[in-house]
Amino acid sequence: MLFADDLKLLGCADDINSIKEDLKKLEEWENIWLLKFNPTKCKVMHINMNDNKKETYTLDGVVLDKVDSETDLGVSVSSDLDWRENIYSCIKEANRMIAWISRIIVNKDKFVMLNIYKTLIRPRLEYCVQLWNPKACHGNWSIILDLESVQRKFTRLINGIGTLPYSKRLNELKLTTLAERRVRGDLIETFKIINGLVDYGQNVFRLSRSGSNIVSKSYKNGPVNSKVKNLSSRFIAERVKPFWNHLPVYVKNSSSVDMFKANLESYKKQCISIDESNFWDVSRVLLEKIEGTSYLQSKEKHNAYLMENPYVARKRNINISMIYQT
């Protein structure tokens, strides 16, 4: 894949000779066009799948460095295709921006802060999110909670609602949890791909005979190990399947992306219920983890402590003005 100032060469680790031939072709290409590559800036990343022999490759006689992770177009990619490094990088950048905003913004009115959040904070947590979105399942809740903590932290800064429970702050601001937004984003991206509204991803999904539901892809080379199955479950084709298949036909058959979004919202309003196959149920599970049985009681004690010690509230970036009664 050749971009303006960037090139990627993808190859199967089992076919070492083919990769070396491709590298020779690149050397021929640079000699024809007199555009030399810089081998010291070229890296080799071996994806840790099956029996990768981690072969050494050269370009223009220079041995290419091997790396375990690399930042590509703003996304940190690791050799095990685990996205934790990228996710925590997003969290760190968003928290740095929140600290800057808390220092320079004097008017922390709800309207002002909500626009700042949607413009400067949330996009940092959702860049290329369809690639790295952690599946809402056992083993991922800690990282999902860490992502959610950014939105929790920012909403504490807002006048009048800083000390409210998180769920009530979301209601006041008409926001959903970030986890629910990511699932909704997966559904929207799935709709675009299945209906051919984008020029990528046509081979990502396998549809049922009716063309309405998503089914798991079969592996052409026979059984695969658990590592491959676990890895495939992280990506959008498997991640979105239960949520997409649970949608009613009229939502899936929407005539446009905007209509799909409107139908999603309409379906949510009509069918709010406890059902793990509905995309909004991710919020219920997440809020239960955040607001446990003793949450409200401890929240009241914490608010009272902050009122008595406003310097602590300032240090923790909690806006204690106009506390609502809960």
Short mmCIF file of C-alpha atoms in Angstrom, two decimals:
data_model
loop_
_atom_site.label_atom_id
_atom_site.label_comp_id
_atom_site.label_asym_id
_atom_site.label_seq_id
_atom_site.Cartn_x
_atom_site.Cartn_y
_atom_site.Cartn_z
CA MET A 1 0.00 0.00 0.00
CA LEU A 2 1.59 3.24 -1.17
CA PHE A 3 0.59 6.63 0.24
CA ALA A 4 2.00 10.12 -0.31
CA ASP A 5 4.98 9.62 1.98
CA ASP A 6 4.26 6.24 3.47
CA LEU A 7 4.39 2.62 2.31
CA LYS A 8 3.26 -0.65 3.86
CA LEU A 9 4.14 -4.13 2.69
CA LEU A 10 1.94 -6.92 4.02
CA GLY A 11 2.86 -10.56 3.66
CA CYS A 12 2.21 -14.04 4.98
CA ALA A 13 4.95 -15.17 7.38
CA ASP A 14 4.77 -18.67 5.89
CA ASP A 15 5.80 -17.35 2.47
CA ILE A 16 9.18 -15.77 3.23
CA ASN A 17 10.40 -15.94 -0.38
CA SER A 18 7.39 -13.97 -1.62
CA ILE A 19 8.08 -11.18 0.88
CA LYS A 20 11.74 -11.03 -0.16
CA GLU A 21 10.70 -10.85 -3.81
CA ASP A 22 8.39 -7.95 -3.01
CA LEU A 23 11.28 -6.14 -1.30
CA LYS A 24 13.42 -6.63 -4.41
CA LYS A 25 10.62 -5.14 -6.52
CA LEU A 26 10.60 -2.11 -4.22
CA GLU A 27 14.34 -1.69 -4.80
CA GLU A 28 13.73 -1.83 -8.55
CA TRP A 29 10.92 0.69 -8.26
CA GLU A 30 13.05 3.22 -6.35
CA ASN A 31 15.84 2.90 -8.92
CA ILE A 32 13.41 3.52 -11.80
CA TRP A 33 11.74 6.54 -10.23
CA LEU A 34 14.85 7.81 -8.41
CA LEU A 35 12.94 7.97 -5.14
CA LYS A 36 15.05 6.30 -2.50
CA PHE A 37 13.64 4.73 0.64
CA ASN A 38 15.33 5.36 3.96
CA PRO A 39 15.97 1.84 5.35
CA THR A 40 16.75 3.22 8.82
CA LYS A 41 13.14 4.43 9.04
CA CYS A 42 11.71 1.14 7.79
CA LYS A 43 10.50 -1.33 10.40
CA VAL A 44 9.39 -4.96 10.42
CA MET A 45 6.54 -6.02 12.70
CA HIS A 46 5.90 -9.75 13.05
CA ILE A 47 2.33 -10.48 14.06
CA ASN A 48 2.39 -13.10 16.80
CA MET A 49 0.05 -15.60 15.22
CA ASN A 50 0.55 -19.34 14.86
CA ASP A 51 4.17 -20.20 13.96
CA ASN A 52 5.70 -16.91 12.87
CA LYS A 53 9.40 -17.56 12.30
CA LYS A 54 10.21 -13.84 12.64
CA GLU A 55 12.50 -13.79 9.63
CA THR A 56 15.07 -11.02 9.16
CA TYR A 57 14.59 -8.86 6.05
CA THR A 58 16.81 -6.36 4.25
CA LEU A 59 16.24 -3.37 1.99
CA ASP A 60 19.08 -1.88 -0.07
CA GLY A 61 21.46 -4.14 1.82
CA VAL A 62 20.41 -2.76 5.21
CA VAL A 63 18.89 -5.11 7.82
CA LEU A 64 15.47 -3.76 8.81
CA ASP A 65 14.79 -3.23 12.52
CA LYS A 66 12.15 -5.40 14.20
CA VAL A 67 9.59 -3.71 16.44
CA ASP A 68 6.82 -4.90 18.74
CA SER A 69 4.72 -1.77 18.32
CA GLU A 70 4.54 1.16 15.95
CA THR A 71 2.34 4.24 15.57
CA ASP A 72 0.66 4.29 12.19
CA LEU A 73 -1.60 7.18 11.15
CA GLY A 74 -2.10 8.09 14.79
CA VAL A 75 -2.92 4.57 15.99
CA SER A 76 -0.49 2.48 18.06
CA VAL A 77 -0.38 -1.03 16.59
CA SER A 78 1.26 -3.87 18.52
CA SER A 79 2.51 -7.23 17.29
CA ASP A 80 -0.13 -9.10 19.30
CA LEU A 81 -2.89 -6.80 17.94
CA ASP A 82 -3.81 -5.83 21.48
CA TRP A 83 -4.94 -2.20 21.53
CA ARG A 84 -4.23 -1.34 25.17
CA GLU A 85 -1.24 0.85 24.34
CA ASN A 86 -3.31 2.86 21.87
CA ILE A 87 -6.29 3.12 24.24
CA TYR A 88 -4.25 4.37 27.18
CA SER A 89 -2.50 6.81 24.87
CA CYS A 90 -5.94 8.23 23.97
CA ILE A 91 -6.92 8.39 27.64
CA LYS A 92 -3.68 10.17 28.56
CA GLU A 93 -4.11 12.74 25.79
CA ALA A 94 -7.76 13.39 26.75
CA ASN A 95 -6.88 13.80 30.44
CA ARG A 96 -4.11 16.22 29.52
CA MET A 97 -6.65 18.30 27.58
CA ILE A 98 -9.11 18.21 30.51
CA ALA A 99 -6.40 19.54 32.85
CA TRP A 100 -5.70 22.39 30.41
CA ILE A 101 -9.42 23.22 30.09
CA SER A 102 -9.97 23.19 33.86
CA ARG A 103 -7.23 25.82 34.22
CA ILE A 104 -8.17 28.25 31.44
CA ILE A 105 -11.98 28.04 31.15
CA VAL A 106 -13.66 30.33 33.67
CA ASN A 107 -17.27 29.94 32.51
CA LYS A 108 -18.08 26.28 33.19
CA ASP A 109 -21.71 26.64 32.14
CA LYS A 110 -23.34 23.44 30.87
CA PHE A 111 -23.79 24.71 27.31
CA VAL A 112 -20.19 25.94 27.05
CA MET A 113 -18.63 22.85 28.59
CA LEU A 114 -20.72 20.41 26.58
CA ASN A 115 -19.57 22.01 23.33
CA ILE A 116 -15.96 21.94 24.51
CA TYR A 117 -16.31 18.27 25.42
CA LYS A 118 -17.79 17.27 22.06
CA THR A 119 -15.16 19.29 20.18
CA LEU A 120 -11.92 18.73 22.08
CA ILE A 121 -12.26 15.71 24.38
CA ARG A 122 -14.54 13.06 22.96
CA PRO A 123 -12.95 12.95 19.48
CA ARG A 124 -9.66 11.97 21.14
CA LEU A 125 -11.37 8.93 22.62
CA GLU A 126 -13.03 7.88 19.38
CA TYR A 127 -10.34 8.24 16.71
CA CYS A 128 -10.39 5.02 14.61
CA VAL A 129 -12.56 3.51 17.33
CA GLN A 130 -14.05 0.85 15.03
CA LEU A 131 -10.57 -0.65 14.87
CA TRP A 132 -9.77 -0.86 18.59
CA ASN A 133 -13.14 -0.76 20.38
CA PRO A 134 -12.80 -3.20 23.34
CA LYS A 135 -15.58 -5.78 23.34
CA ALA A 136 -17.89 -5.48 26.34
CA CYS A 137 -17.11 -8.80 27.98
CA HIS A 138 -15.23 -10.38 30.87
CA GLY A 139 -11.57 -9.35 30.81
CA ASN A 140 -12.22 -5.99 29.14
CA TRP A 141 -14.30 -4.18 31.76
CA SER A 142 -11.30 -2.59 33.46
CA ILE A 143 -10.18 -0.88 30.26
CA ILE A 144 -13.79 0.07 29.42
CA LEU A 145 -14.12 1.67 32.86
CA ASP A 146 -10.83 3.52 32.33
CA LEU A 147 -12.17 4.95 29.06
CA GLU A 148 -15.42 5.91 30.76
CA SER A 149 -13.51 7.62 33.58
CA VAL A 150 -12.54 10.41 31.15
CA GLN A 151 -16.17 11.38 30.55
CA ARG A 152 -16.91 11.02 34.27
CA LYS A 153 -13.98 13.31 35.06
CA PHE A 154 -15.02 16.00 32.60
CA THR A 155 -18.68 16.09 33.63
CA ARG A 156 -17.59 16.78 37.23
CA LEU A 157 -16.26 20.14 36.04
CA ILE A 158 -19.66 21.47 34.95
CA ASN A 159 -21.61 24.00 37.01
CA GLY A 160 -24.57 22.60 38.92
CA ILE A 161 -24.03 18.91 38.22
CA GLY A 162 -20.46 18.22 39.32
CA THR A 163 -21.52 16.31 42.43
CA LEU A 164 -24.45 14.41 40.93
CA PRO A 165 -24.17 10.65 40.40
CA TYR A 166 -22.72 9.82 36.99
CA SER A 167 -26.00 8.48 35.58
CA LYS A 168 -27.81 11.70 36.53
CA ARG A 169 -25.04 13.82 35.01
CA LEU A 170 -25.53 11.94 31.75
CA ASN A 171 -29.28 12.59 31.87
CA GLU A 172 -28.74 16.29 32.54
CA LEU A 173 -26.35 16.56 29.58
CA LYS A 174 -28.37 14.21 27.33
CA LEU A 175 -25.30 12.01 26.83
CA THR A 176 -24.89 8.25 26.75
CA THR A 177 -21.98 6.29 28.11
CA LEU A 178 -18.94 6.13 25.85
CA ALA A 179 -19.32 2.34 25.76
CA GLU A 180 -22.81 2.65 24.26
CA ARG A 181 -21.59 5.24 21.74
CA ARG A 182 -18.90 2.82 20.57
CA VAL A 183 -21.42 0.02 20.02
CA ARG A 184 -23.71 2.45 18.20
CA GLY A 185 -20.73 3.51 16.07
CA ASP A 186 -20.07 -0.15 15.22
CA LEU A 187 -23.68 -0.53 14.08
CA ILE A 188 -23.50 2.58 11.89
CA GLU A 189 -20.23 1.43 10.31
CA THR A 190 -21.74 -2.01 9.71
CA PHE A 191 -24.74 -0.44 8.00
CA LYS A 192 -22.46 1.56 5.70
CA ILE A 193 -20.36 -1.47 4.73
CA ILE A 194 -23.23 -3.90 4.20
CA ASN A 195 -25.10 -1.41 2.01
CA GLY A 196 -22.03 -0.49 -0.04
CA LEU A 197 -22.02 3.14 1.07
CA VAL A 198 -18.22 3.06 1.55
CA ASP A 199 -15.49 1.69 -0.70
CA TYR A 200 -13.90 -0.56 1.91
CA GLY A 201 -14.73 -3.58 4.06
CA GLN A 202 -16.78 -5.51 1.50
CA ASN A 203 -15.24 -8.79 2.69
CA VAL A 204 -15.50 -8.06 6.41
CA PHE A 205 -18.99 -9.45 6.98
CA ARG A 206 -20.63 -12.72 6.00
CA LEU A 207 -24.40 -12.43 5.73
CA SER A 208 -27.09 -15.05 6.16
CA ARG A 209 -29.11 -16.24 3.16
CA SER A 210 -31.76 -13.65 3.91
CA GLY A 211 -29.08 -10.95 3.81
CA SER A 212 -30.41 -9.57 7.07
CA ASN A 213 -28.22 -11.15 9.74
CA ILE A 214 -24.47 -11.49 10.21
CA VAL A 215 -23.02 -14.98 10.61
CA SER A 216 -19.56 -16.09 11.64
CA LYS A 217 -17.06 -16.74 8.90
CA SER A 218 -15.78 -20.27 8.39
CA TYR A 219 -12.04 -20.91 8.29
CA LYS A 220 -10.98 -22.31 4.93
CA ASN A 221 -7.87 -24.01 6.27
CA GLY A 222 -9.69 -26.08 8.86
CA PRO A 223 -9.68 -25.73 12.67
CA VAL A 224 -7.76 -22.83 14.17
CA ASN A 225 -6.23 -22.44 17.60
CA SER A 226 -7.85 -20.55 20.45
CA LYS A 227 -5.47 -17.61 19.98
CA VAL A 228 -6.80 -16.94 16.48
CA LYS A 229 -10.42 -17.32 17.60
CA ASN A 230 -9.88 -14.94 20.51
CA LEU A 231 -8.25 -12.41 18.21
CA SER A 232 -11.03 -12.57 15.63
CA SER A 233 -13.64 -11.97 18.34
CA ARG A 234 -12.11 -8.53 19.02
CA PHE A 235 -12.81 -7.20 15.55
CA ILE A 236 -15.98 -5.58 14.33
CA ALA A 237 -17.32 -8.54 12.32
CA GLU A 238 -17.75 -10.64 15.48
CA ARG A 239 -18.07 -7.80 17.99
CA VAL A 240 -21.14 -6.26 16.38
CA LYS A 241 -22.91 -9.50 15.44
CA PRO A 242 -25.25 -9.96 18.46
CA PHE A 243 -26.29 -6.29 18.43
CA TRP A 244 -26.88 -6.16 14.67
CA ASN A 245 -28.83 -9.42 14.54
CA HIS A 246 -31.11 -8.20 17.34
CA LEU A 247 -32.16 -5.09 15.42
CA PRO A 248 -35.61 -5.18 13.76
CA VAL A 249 -35.76 -5.39 9.98
CA TYR A 250 -37.06 -1.84 9.52
CA VAL A 251 -33.91 -0.47 11.17
CA LYS A 252 -31.56 -2.62 9.05
CA ASN A 253 -33.44 -1.65 5.87
CA SER A 254 -33.14 2.10 6.44
CA SER A 255 -32.78 4.08 3.23
CA SER A 256 -29.82 6.20 4.36
CA VAL A 257 -27.30 6.61 7.16
CA ASP A 258 -29.28 9.46 8.71
CA MET A 259 -32.45 7.38 8.58
CA PHE A 260 -30.59 4.46 10.18
CA LYS A 261 -29.46 6.70 13.05
CA ALA A 262 -33.01 8.01 13.51
CA ASN A 263 -34.47 4.50 13.47
CA LEU A 264 -31.87 3.33 15.99
CA GLU A 265 -32.90 6.11 18.37
CA SER A 266 -36.59 5.42 17.77
CA TYR A 267 -36.12 1.71 18.45
CA LYS A 268 -34.24 2.48 21.66
CA LYS A 269 -37.01 4.76 22.94
CA GLN A 270 -39.72 2.23 22.13
CA CYS A 271 -38.00 -0.85 23.54
CA ILE A 272 -35.98 0.18 26.60
CA SER A 273 -35.67 -3.06 28.53
CA ILE A 274 -33.06 -5.30 30.11
CA ASP A 275 -31.74 -7.38 27.24
CA GLU A 276 -28.05 -8.00 26.67
CA SER A 277 -28.57 -8.12 22.90
CA ASN A 278 -29.72 -4.50 22.73
CA PHE A 279 -26.90 -2.04 22.13
CA TRP A 280 -28.00 0.31 24.92
CA ASP A 281 -27.79 -2.44 27.54
CA VAL A 282 -24.03 -1.89 27.58
CA SER A 283 -24.77 1.34 29.48
CA ARG A 284 -26.87 -0.49 32.08
CA VAL A 285 -24.12 -3.03 32.81
CA LEU A 286 -21.46 -0.32 32.93
CA LEU A 287 -23.46 1.94 35.26
CA GLU A 288 -24.10 -1.00 37.57
CA LYS A 289 -20.35 -1.48 37.85
CA ILE A 290 -19.80 2.23 38.53
CA GLU A 291 -22.78 2.83 40.82
CA GLY A 292 -22.87 -0.19 43.10
CA THR A 293 -25.28 -0.82 45.96
CA SER A 294 -23.60 1.62 48.37
CA TYR A 295 -22.74 4.22 45.72
CA LEU A 296 -25.42 6.82 46.54
CA GLN A 297 -24.74 6.67 50.27
CA SER A 298 -21.01 7.11 49.83
CA LYS A 299 -21.67 9.84 47.25
CA GLU A 300 -23.63 11.88 49.78
CA LYS A 301 -20.84 11.56 52.34
CA HIS A 302 -18.28 12.52 49.72
CA ASN A 303 -20.29 15.60 48.71
CA ALA A 304 -20.56 16.70 52.33
CA TYR A 305 -16.80 16.31 52.74
CA LEU A 306 -16.16 18.37 49.59
CA MET A 307 -18.43 21.18 50.84
CA GLU A 308 -16.43 21.31 54.06
CA ASN A 309 -13.12 21.10 52.19
CA PRO A 310 -13.49 23.06 48.92
CA TYR A 311 -9.73 23.02 48.32
CA VAL A 312 -9.96 19.22 47.93
CA ALA A 313 -12.72 19.66 45.34
CA ARG A 314 -10.56 22.13 43.41
CA LYS A 315 -7.60 19.77 43.53
CA ARG A 316 -9.75 16.91 42.21
CA ASN A 317 -11.39 19.14 39.56
CA ILE A 318 -14.89 18.67 41.01
CA ASN A 319 -17.30 21.58 40.61
CA ILE A 320 -19.25 21.83 43.88
CA SER A 321 -21.37 24.86 42.95
CA MET A 322 -25.17 24.51 43.14
CA ILE A 323 -25.35 20.96 44.52
CA TYR A 324 -28.63 19.26 43.61
CA GLN A 325 -30.43 17.20 46.20
CA THR A 326 -30.40 13.47 45.33
#
